[in-house]
Every structure is written in structure tokens, then in C-alpha cells.
Short mmCIF file of C-alpha atoms and ligand atoms in Angstrom, two decimals:
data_model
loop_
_atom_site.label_atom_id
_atom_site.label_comp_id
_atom_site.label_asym_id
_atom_site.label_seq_id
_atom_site.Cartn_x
_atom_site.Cartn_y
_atom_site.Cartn_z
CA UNK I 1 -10.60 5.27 -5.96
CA UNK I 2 -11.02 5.64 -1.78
CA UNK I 3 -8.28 3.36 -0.39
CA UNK I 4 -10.13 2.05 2.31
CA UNK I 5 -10.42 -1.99 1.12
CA UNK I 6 -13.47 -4.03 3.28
CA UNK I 7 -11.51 -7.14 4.21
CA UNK I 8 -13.90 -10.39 4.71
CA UNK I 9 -11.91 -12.10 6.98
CA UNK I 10 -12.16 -11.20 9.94
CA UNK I 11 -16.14 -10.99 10.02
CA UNK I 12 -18.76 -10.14 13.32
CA UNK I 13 -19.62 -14.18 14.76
CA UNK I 14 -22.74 -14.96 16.61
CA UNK I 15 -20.12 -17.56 18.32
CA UNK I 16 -16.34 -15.77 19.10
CA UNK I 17 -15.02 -19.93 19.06
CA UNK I 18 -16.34 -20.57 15.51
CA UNK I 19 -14.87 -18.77 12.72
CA UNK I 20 -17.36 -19.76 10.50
CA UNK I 21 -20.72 -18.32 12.35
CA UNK I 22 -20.17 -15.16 10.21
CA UNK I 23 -23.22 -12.93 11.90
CA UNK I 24 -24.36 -12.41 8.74
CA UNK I 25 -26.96 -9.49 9.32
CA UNK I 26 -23.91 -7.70 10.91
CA UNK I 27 -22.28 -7.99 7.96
CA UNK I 28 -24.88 -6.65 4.93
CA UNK I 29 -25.51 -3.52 7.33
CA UNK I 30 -21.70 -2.69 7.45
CA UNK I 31 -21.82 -3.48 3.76
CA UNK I 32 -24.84 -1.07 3.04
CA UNK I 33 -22.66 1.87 5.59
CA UNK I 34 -19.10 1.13 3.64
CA UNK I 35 -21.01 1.07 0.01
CA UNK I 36 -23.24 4.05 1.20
CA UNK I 37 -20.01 6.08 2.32
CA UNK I 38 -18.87 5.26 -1.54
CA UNK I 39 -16.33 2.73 -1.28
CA UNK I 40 -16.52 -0.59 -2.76
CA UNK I 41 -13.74 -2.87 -2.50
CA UNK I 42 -13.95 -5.97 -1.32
CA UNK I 43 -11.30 -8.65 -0.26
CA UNK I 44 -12.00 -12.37 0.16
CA UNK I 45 -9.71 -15.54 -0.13
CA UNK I 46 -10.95 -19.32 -0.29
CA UNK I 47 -9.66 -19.94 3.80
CA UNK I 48 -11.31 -17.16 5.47
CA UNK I 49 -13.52 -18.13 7.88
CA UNK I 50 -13.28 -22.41 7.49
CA UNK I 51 -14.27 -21.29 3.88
CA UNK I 52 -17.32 -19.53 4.19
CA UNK I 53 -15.69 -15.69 3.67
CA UNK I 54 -16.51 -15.76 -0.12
CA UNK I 55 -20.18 -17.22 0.80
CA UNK I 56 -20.45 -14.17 2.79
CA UNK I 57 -19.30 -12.46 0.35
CA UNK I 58 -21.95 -13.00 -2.07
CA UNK I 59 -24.90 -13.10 0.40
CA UNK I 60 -23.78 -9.74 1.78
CA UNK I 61 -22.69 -7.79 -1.70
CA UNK I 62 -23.44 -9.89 -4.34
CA UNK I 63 -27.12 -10.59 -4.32
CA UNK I 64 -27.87 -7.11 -3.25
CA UNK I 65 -25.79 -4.52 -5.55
CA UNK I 66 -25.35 -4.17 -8.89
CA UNK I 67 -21.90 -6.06 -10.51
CA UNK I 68 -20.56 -2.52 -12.06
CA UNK I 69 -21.28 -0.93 -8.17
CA UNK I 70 -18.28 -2.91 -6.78
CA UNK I 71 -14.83 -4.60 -6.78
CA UNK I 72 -14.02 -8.45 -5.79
CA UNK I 73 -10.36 -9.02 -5.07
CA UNK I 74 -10.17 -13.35 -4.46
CA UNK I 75 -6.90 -14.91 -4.08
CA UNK I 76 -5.89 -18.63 -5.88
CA UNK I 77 -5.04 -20.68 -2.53
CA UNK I 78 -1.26 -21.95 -3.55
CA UNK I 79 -1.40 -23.88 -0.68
CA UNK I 80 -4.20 -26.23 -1.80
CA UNK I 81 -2.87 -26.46 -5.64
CA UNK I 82 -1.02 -29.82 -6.17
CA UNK I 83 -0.86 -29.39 -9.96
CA UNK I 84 -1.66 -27.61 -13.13
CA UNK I 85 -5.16 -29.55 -13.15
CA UNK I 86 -6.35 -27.96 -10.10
CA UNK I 87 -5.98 -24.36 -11.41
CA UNK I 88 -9.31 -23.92 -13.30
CA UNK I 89 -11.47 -26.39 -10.21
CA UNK I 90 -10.39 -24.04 -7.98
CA UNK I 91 -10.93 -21.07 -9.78
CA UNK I 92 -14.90 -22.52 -10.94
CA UNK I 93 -15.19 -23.58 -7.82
CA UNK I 94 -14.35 -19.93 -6.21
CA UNK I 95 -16.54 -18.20 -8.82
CA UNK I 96 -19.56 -20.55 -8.19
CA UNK I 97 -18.89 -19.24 -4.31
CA UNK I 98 -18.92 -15.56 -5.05
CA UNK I 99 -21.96 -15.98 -7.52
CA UNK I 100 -19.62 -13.79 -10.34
CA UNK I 101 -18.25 -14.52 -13.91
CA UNK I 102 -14.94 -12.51 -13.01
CA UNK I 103 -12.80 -11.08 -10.10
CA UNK I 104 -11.92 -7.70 -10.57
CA UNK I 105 -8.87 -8.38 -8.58
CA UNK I 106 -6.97 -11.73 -8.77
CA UNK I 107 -3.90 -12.86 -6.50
CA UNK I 108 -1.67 -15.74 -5.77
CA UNK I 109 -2.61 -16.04 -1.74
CA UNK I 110 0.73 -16.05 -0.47
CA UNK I 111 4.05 -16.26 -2.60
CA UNK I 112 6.88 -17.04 -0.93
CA UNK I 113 9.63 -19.72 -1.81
CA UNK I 114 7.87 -22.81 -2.24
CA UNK I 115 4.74 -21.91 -3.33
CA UNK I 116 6.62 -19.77 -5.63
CA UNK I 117 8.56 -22.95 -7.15
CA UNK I 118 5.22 -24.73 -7.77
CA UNK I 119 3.44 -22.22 -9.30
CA UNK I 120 5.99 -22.09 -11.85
CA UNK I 121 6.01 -25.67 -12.14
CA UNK I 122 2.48 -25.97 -12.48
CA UNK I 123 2.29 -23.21 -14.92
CA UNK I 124 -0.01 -20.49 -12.05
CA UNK I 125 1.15 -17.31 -14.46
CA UNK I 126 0.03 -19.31 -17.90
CA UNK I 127 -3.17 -19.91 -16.33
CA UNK I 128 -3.39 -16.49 -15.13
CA UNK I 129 -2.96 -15.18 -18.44
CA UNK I 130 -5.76 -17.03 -20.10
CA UNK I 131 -7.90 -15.72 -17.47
CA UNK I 132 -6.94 -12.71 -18.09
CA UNK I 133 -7.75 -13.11 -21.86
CA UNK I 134 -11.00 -14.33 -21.25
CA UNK I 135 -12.18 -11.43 -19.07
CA UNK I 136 -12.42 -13.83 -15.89
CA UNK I 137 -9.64 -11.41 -14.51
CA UNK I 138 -9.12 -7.96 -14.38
CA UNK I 139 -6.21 -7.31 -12.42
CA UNK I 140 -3.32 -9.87 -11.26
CA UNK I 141 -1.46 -9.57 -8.24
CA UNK I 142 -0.18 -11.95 -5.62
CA UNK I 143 0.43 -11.56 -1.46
CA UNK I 144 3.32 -11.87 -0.32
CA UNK I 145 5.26 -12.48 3.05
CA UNK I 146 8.69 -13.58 2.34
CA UNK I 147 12.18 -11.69 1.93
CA UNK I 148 12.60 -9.02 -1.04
CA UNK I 149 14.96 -10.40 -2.95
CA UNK I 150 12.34 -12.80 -3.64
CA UNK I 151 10.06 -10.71 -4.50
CA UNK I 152 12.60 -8.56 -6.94
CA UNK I 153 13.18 -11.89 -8.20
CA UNK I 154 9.19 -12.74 -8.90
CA UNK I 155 8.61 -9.34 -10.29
CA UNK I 156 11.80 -9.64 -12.60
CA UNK I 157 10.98 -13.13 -14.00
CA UNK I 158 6.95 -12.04 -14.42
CA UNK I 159 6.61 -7.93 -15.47
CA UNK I 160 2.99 -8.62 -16.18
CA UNK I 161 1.88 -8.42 -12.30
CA UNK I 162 0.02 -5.75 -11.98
CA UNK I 163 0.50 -5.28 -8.42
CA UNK I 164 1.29 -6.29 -4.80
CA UNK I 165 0.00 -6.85 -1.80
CA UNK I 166 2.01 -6.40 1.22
CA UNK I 167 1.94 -6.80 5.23
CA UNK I 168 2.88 -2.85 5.79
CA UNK I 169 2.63 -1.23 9.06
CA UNK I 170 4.91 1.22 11.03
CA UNK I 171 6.02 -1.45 13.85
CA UNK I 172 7.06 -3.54 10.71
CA UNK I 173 8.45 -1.12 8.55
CA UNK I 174 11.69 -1.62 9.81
CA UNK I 175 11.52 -5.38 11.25
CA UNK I 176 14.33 -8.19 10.16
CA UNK I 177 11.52 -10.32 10.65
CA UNK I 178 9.16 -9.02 8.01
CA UNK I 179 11.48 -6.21 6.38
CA UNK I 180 8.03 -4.04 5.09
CA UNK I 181 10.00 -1.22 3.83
CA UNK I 182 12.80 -3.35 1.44
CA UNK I 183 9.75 -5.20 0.08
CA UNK I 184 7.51 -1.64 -0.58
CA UNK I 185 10.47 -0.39 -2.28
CA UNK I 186 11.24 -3.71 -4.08
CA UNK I 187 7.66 -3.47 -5.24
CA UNK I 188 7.97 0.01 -5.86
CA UNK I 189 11.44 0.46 -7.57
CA UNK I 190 9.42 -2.49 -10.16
CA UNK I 191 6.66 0.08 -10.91
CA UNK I 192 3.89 -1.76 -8.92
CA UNK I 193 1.30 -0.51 -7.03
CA UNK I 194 0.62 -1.90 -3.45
CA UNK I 195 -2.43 -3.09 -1.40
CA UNK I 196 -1.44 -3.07 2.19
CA UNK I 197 -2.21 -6.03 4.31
CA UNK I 198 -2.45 -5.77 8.38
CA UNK I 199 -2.14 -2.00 8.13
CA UNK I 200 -3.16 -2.42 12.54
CA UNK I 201 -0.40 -5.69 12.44
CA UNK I 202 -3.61 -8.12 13.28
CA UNK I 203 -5.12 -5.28 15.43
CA UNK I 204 -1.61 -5.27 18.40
CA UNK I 205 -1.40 -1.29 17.10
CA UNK I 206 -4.59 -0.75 18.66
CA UNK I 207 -4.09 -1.45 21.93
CA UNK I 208 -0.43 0.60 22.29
CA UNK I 209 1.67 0.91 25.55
CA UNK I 210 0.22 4.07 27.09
CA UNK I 211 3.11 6.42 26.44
CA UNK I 212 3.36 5.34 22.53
CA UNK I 213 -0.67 6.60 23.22
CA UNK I 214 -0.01 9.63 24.85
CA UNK I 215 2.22 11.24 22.06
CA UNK I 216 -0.32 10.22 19.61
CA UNK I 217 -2.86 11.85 21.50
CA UNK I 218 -0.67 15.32 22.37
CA UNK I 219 -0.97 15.63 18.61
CA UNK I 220 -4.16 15.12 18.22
CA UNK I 221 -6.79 14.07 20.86
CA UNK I 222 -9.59 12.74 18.28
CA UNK I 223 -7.69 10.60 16.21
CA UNK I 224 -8.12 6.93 17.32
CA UNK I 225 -5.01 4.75 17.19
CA UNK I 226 -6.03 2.59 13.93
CA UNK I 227 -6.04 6.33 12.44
CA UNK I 228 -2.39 6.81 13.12
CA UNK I 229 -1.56 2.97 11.55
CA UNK I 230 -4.18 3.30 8.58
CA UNK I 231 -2.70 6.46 7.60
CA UNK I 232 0.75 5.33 7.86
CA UNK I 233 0.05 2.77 5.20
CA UNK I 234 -2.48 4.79 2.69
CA UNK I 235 0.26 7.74 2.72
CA UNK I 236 2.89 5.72 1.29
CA UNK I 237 3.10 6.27 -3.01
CA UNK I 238 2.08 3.49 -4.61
CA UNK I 239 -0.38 2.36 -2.32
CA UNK I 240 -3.75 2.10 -4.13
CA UNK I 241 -5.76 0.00 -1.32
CA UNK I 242 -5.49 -0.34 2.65
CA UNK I 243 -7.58 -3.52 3.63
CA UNK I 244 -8.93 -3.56 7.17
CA UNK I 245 -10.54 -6.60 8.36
CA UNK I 246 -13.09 -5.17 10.13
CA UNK I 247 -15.53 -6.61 12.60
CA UNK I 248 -17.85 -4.34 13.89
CA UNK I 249 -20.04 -1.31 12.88
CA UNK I 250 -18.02 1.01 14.84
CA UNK I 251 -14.57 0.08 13.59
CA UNK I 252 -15.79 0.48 10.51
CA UNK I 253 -17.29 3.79 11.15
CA UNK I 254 -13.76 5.19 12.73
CA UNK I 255 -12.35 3.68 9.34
CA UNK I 256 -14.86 5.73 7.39
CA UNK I 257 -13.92 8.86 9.18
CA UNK I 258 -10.32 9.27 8.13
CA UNK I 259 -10.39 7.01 4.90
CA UNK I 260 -12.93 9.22 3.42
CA UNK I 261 -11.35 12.71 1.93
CA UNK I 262 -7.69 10.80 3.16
CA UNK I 263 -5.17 13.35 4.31
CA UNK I 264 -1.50 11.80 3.97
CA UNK I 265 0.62 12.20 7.11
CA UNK I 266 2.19 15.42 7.61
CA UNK I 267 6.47 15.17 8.74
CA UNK I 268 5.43 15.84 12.22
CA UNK I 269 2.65 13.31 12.15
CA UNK I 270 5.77 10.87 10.62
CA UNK I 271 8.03 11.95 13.33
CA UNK I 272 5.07 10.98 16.33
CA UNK I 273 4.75 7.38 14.87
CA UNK I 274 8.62 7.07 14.24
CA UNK I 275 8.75 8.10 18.58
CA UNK I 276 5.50 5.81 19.53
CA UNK I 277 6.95 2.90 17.14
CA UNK I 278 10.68 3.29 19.34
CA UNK I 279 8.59 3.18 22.09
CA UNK I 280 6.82 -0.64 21.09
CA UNK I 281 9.89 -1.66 20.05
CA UNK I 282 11.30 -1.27 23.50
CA UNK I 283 7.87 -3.13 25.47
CA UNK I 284 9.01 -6.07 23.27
CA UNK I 285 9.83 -9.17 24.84
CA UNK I 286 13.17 -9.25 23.00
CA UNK I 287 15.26 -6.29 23.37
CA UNK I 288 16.96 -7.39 20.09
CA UNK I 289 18.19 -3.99 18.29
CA UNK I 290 19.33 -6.05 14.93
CA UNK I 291 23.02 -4.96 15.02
CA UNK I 292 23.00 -8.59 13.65
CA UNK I 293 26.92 -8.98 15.27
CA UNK I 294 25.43 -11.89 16.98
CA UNK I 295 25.43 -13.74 13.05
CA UNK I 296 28.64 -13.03 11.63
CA UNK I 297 30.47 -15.72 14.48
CA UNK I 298 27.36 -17.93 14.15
CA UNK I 299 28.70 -21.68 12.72
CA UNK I 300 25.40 -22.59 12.04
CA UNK I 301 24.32 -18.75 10.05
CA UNK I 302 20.97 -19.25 12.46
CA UNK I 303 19.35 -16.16 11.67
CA UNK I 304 19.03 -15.21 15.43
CA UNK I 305 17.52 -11.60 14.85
CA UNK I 306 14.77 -12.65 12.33
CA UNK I 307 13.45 -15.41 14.84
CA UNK I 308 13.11 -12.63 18.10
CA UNK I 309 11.11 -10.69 15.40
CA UNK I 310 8.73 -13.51 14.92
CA UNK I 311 8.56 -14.17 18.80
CA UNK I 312 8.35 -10.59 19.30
CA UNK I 313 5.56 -10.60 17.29
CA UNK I 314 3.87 -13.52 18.53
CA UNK I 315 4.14 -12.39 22.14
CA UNK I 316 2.18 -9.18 21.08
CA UNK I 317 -0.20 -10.50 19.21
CA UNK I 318 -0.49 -14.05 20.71
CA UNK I 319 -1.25 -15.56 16.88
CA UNK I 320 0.29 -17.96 16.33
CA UNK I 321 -0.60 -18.12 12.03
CA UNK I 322 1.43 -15.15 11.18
CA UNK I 323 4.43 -15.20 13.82
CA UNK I 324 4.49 -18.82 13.12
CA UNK I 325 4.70 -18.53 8.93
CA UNK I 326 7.26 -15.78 9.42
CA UNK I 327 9.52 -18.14 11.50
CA UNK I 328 8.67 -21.06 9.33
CA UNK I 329 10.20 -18.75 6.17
CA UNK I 330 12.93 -17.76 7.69
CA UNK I 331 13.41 -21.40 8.84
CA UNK I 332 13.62 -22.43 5.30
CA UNK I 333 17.18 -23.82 3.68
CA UNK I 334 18.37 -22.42 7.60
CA UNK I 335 19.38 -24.20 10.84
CA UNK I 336 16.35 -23.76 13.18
CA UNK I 337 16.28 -22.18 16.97
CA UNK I 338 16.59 -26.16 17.77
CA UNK I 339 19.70 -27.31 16.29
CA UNK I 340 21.86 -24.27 18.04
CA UNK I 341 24.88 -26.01 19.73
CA UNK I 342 25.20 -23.56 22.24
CA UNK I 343 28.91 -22.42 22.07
CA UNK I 344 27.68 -19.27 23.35
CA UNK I 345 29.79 -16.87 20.46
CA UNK I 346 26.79 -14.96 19.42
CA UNK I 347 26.19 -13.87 23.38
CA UNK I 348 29.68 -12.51 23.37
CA UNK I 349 29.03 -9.98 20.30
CA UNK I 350 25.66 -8.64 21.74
CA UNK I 351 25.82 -5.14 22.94
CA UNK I 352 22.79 -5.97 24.40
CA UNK I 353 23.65 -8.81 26.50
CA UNK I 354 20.80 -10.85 25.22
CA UNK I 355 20.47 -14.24 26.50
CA UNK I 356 20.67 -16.08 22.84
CA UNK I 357 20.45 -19.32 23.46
CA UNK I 358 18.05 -19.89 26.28
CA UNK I 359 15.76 -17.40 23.98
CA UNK I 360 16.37 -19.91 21.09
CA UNK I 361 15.43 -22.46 22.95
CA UNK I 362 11.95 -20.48 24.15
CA UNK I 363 11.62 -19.87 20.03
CA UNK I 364 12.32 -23.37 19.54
CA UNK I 365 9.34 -24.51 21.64
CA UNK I 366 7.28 -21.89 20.60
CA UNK I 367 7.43 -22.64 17.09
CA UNK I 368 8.58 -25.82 16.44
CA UNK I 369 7.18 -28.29 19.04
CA UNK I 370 3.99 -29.96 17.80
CA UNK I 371 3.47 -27.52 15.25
S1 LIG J 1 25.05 -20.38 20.63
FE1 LIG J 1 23.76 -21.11 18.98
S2 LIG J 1 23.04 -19.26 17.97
FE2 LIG J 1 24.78 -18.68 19.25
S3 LIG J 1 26.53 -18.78 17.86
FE3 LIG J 1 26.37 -20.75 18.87
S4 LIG J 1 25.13 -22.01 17.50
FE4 LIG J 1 24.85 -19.88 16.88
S1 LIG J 2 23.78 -9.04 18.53
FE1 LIG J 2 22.09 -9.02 19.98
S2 LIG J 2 21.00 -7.10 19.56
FE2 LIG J 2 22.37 -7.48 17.83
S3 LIG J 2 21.08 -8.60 16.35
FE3 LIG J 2 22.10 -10.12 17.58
S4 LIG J 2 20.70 -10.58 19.23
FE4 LIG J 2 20.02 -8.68 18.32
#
């Protein structure tokens, strides 16, 4: 299988301040160049584009190739499911939107502590597994965002997951915020095989600080910058499927060009994007190194280096969804930026004479206020 995974969610508009003008002639003609290329995965989920991703879906794939030609991944929307009732309207309902009688790929969209205490109390993995006996699913997974030893916990209560799908990309890998490698070798160390979400992290590893550029170049002049992050992701074992939400013909195109015939990364290759990633790291607006001395004299246990990750990542990539649901999870059962009393004993442990608390309270209204 090519690991190249069309992701319908970021989708060509005919107007950039609607989400849901999908351009949908745009669309089939990337959808005729990906299938033509021979790959054929497909990712939806009922949110995309104010709900109109897995229309798009099925006007753009569905209605023009043969079911056996291709592979639907759809995701159960945790968010929306109240109880065990609205399980199968969901699922009917998503079904009736691709125009298909079964996903090939099936997920919980986006496990993390709550939604993960529902779906057990609504009985998600029972329904699953009737699904799965009737044929309506082929393979269950679920996406996840939170910490890994929620995720070793998931995958240790429920050994029938098939697989995971993770946020994965080499500014990541080693983040407090996000914590990409734990959770790929959580996932791994389980015996799971991994779809990597926001290979590009939302597209911020495309535009790079020009000296993080220029190594990647000195190595090799052709290959774009999404080449360096796509690759990072596909060459990891276990990795099955890289989705790209991709937007126009020639993204897709540059995507083509390395996905096709995929060549892992060579050590050298690792060693350039270990050097460019040092290099983001440092254009951050936090300087934060995680030494994480700054928690140990903390009264409150505010998880100071997790929240500069999610600001860090929010002032690169100005969304506000995913820095916002990373600081909301690390928020959870914690004392937020907000309620720091400012005694000032986590400044005196930084070796890098961060200002904590004025930052915290920049998090604070970054995250919290009106939101
Ligand atoms: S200033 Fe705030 S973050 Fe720092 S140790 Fe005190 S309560 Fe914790
Ligand atoms: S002590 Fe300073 S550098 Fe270390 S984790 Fe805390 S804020 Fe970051």
C-alpha cells in the first residue's frame, strides 16, 4: 500500500472565508491525478468543512470509481455522541453522506480523557464490534491527541484496535506539549500500526526560518520542505499511512513525487532535520528548553512547560483549534496559566531566565479568555 493518505479536510474553496465552498471541480481533478498516480486512500470525518468533507467525498470519489478501487477512512465524532443511542444515527447518517455500505477504515475522532470516559460509558467499542461483525467496518482505529499513558492505558483495556492515528512530525517529536515520540512508541511497543496526522504540523514546516531551509537545501536542492516532514513521518516502522490535507494541484503533485517509490530517510538525512528542528525550536516565542526544574517547586503542579508548547505552537501556526485543544488537555484535573499565585519559585529554577509568570499570564489570555 503507497502511504501517501488524501486528507479531505483541508479542501481548494471558491471563497478562502467559507470552509464549506469546497471548489469542487478542484477537487475530482486532484482525485483523478492521486487515483491515477495509484493511491487511493481517503480520509474524511463528520466536521470537516461545516460538514460537507464527506459530501465531497462522495461527489469527488464515490460516484465516479469503482467501491473495490479505493479506501474510506471516517471517524465517529465523540464530541457530538451524548449516549449509546446516538451511535448507529450517526453512523447511518455518515454512511448516507459518503453514499457507501462500509468504511474501510473506522476511528473514534479524537480520544483523549473525556471522550475516552464516555465512550466507555456509552458502550463506543461494543458498537464498534457489531459493526465490525456486520461488515460495516473493516478496520478500527481511533485519533488521538492526549498524553501516552493514556493511550497505553486505551490500548491495554481494548487489544482489538487495530491501529492509531497520531499527530507525528519532527518539530513535535520531542515536544512536552504533544510528546509524538512516547505516544509512537506507546502505540508501537502495543503492536499497532500508525497513520500520521499533521505530518507538515498544519502546514508551519513549510514555511521554515531560512537557515533550518538552507541545511535542508545543502543536502539536497530539489527536495521541497513538505518532502523533508512527509518523509520524516512515512520512515518511521509502523507507519502504514501519512495523511496530507492537501489543497491544491501542485501540493499534491510535490506529494506524488516523493510518496510514490518512498525512500526512508537516510542517518544523514535524520541528522539535517534533527539540526533544522534545533534551529525552530530556538525562533520559538518561548525559549522553554523543558528542564521542567521550574515544576518540581511549583505549589500549584501548573504544568508550566506543556502550556509554552501549546503557545509556542499557536504563535507559529496562529490556529487556534489545535494549540488551543492541546492546552485545554493539559488543563484538565490541573491548575490553569490563570490561577498561578505568582510567588515567583519557578523563575528562580530556570536556567533560562524565563519570565514565567507574565508568560502565564499571556497563555492565560490566549487560551482561556472568551474561549
Ligand atoms: S509563580 Fe505561578 S507558576 Fe511559578 S511556581 Fe508560583 S504558582 Fe507556580
Ligand atoms: S525551568 Fe524554564 S526552561 Fe526549564 S522547563 Fe521550566 S520554563 Fe522551561
Amino acid at each position: 500500500m503507497k502511504k501517501l493518505g488524501f486528507g479531505f479536510m483541508r479542501l481548494p474553496l471558491t471563497d478562502n472565508s467559507d470552509a464549506g465552498s469546497i471548489d469542487i471541480d478542484i477537487v475530482k481533478k486532484m482525485v483523478d491525478i492521486f487515483m491515477k498516480n495509484g493511491f487511493n486512500y481517503f480520509d474524511t470525518a463528520y466536521p470537516y468543512h461545516k460538514e460537507r468533507s464527506e459530501a465531497a467525498v462522495k461527489e469527488a470519489l464515490v460516484e465516479r470509481y469503482p467501491r473495490n478501487s479505493y479506501l474510506i477512512a471516517d471517524k465517529m465524532p465523540t464530541v457530538r455522541v451524548t449516549g449509546p443511542a446516538d451511535y448507529p444515527v450517526i453512523f447511518n447518517e455518515q454512511l448516507r453522506r459518503v453514499g457507501v455500505d462500509y468504511f474501510d477504515y473506522y476511528l473514534f475522532h479524537n480520544i483523549w480523557k473525556k471522550s475516552f470516559r464516555e465512550t466507555e460509558e456509552y458502550g463506543g467499542f461494543d458498537f464498534i464490534k457489531e459493526k465490525i461483525s456486520s461488515g460495516q467496518i473493516r478496520h478500527f482505529g481511533f485519533s488521538f491527541h492526549d498524553e501516552p499513558e493514556l493511550l497505553d492505558r486505551v490500548l491495554t483495556m481494548h487489544p482489538e484496535v487495530e491501529f492509531v492515528q497520531l499527530q507525528i512530525n519532527y518539530l513535535d517529536w520531542e515536544s512536552p506539549g504533544v510528546r509524538s515520540r512516547e505516544c509512537y512508541e506507546t502505540a508501537t511497543k502495543h503492536g499497532k500500526k500508525v497513520i500520521v496526522m499533521e505530518p507538515n504540523k498544519g502546514g508551519s514546516l513549510i514555511n521554515i526560518p531560512e537557515e533550518a531551509e538552507k541545511l535542508f537545501r545543502a543536502m539536497n536542492p530539489d527536495a521541497s520542505n513538505a518532502s523533508w516532514a512527509m518523509r520524516f513521518a512515512g520512515s518511521l516502522d509502523g507507519v502504514f499511512m501519512v495523511l496530507s490535507g492537501m489543497s491544491a494541484v501542485d501540493q499534491l503533485l510535490d506529494n506524488i513525487s516523493f510518496m510514490d517509490n518512498f525512500n526512508p530517510l537516510t542517518d544523514d538525512e535524520r541528522d539535517v532535520i534533527k539540526q533544522s528542528a534545533q534551529i525552530m525550536e530556538k525562533s520559538l516565542a518561548v525559549g522553554c528548553t523543558k528542564c521542567r526544574y521550574c515544576t518540581e517547586g511549583c505549589p500549584l503542579g501548573i504544568p508550566i512547560p506543556e502550556y509554552f508548547s501549546a503557545y509556542n505552537s499557536y504563535i507559529l501556526t496562529r490556529n487556534m483549534g489545535n494549540a488551543g485543544m492541546y492546552y485545554r488537555r493539559y488543563a484538565a484535573g490541573r491548575s490553569l496559566a490563570s490561577e498561578c499565585i505568582k510567588c515567583g519559585k519557578c523563575e528562580i529554577s530556570c536556567p533560562q531566565h524565563l519570565e514565567i509568570r507574565n508568560l502565564l499570564e499571556e497563555i492565560a489570555k490566549t487560551f482561556e479568555i472568551n474561549r
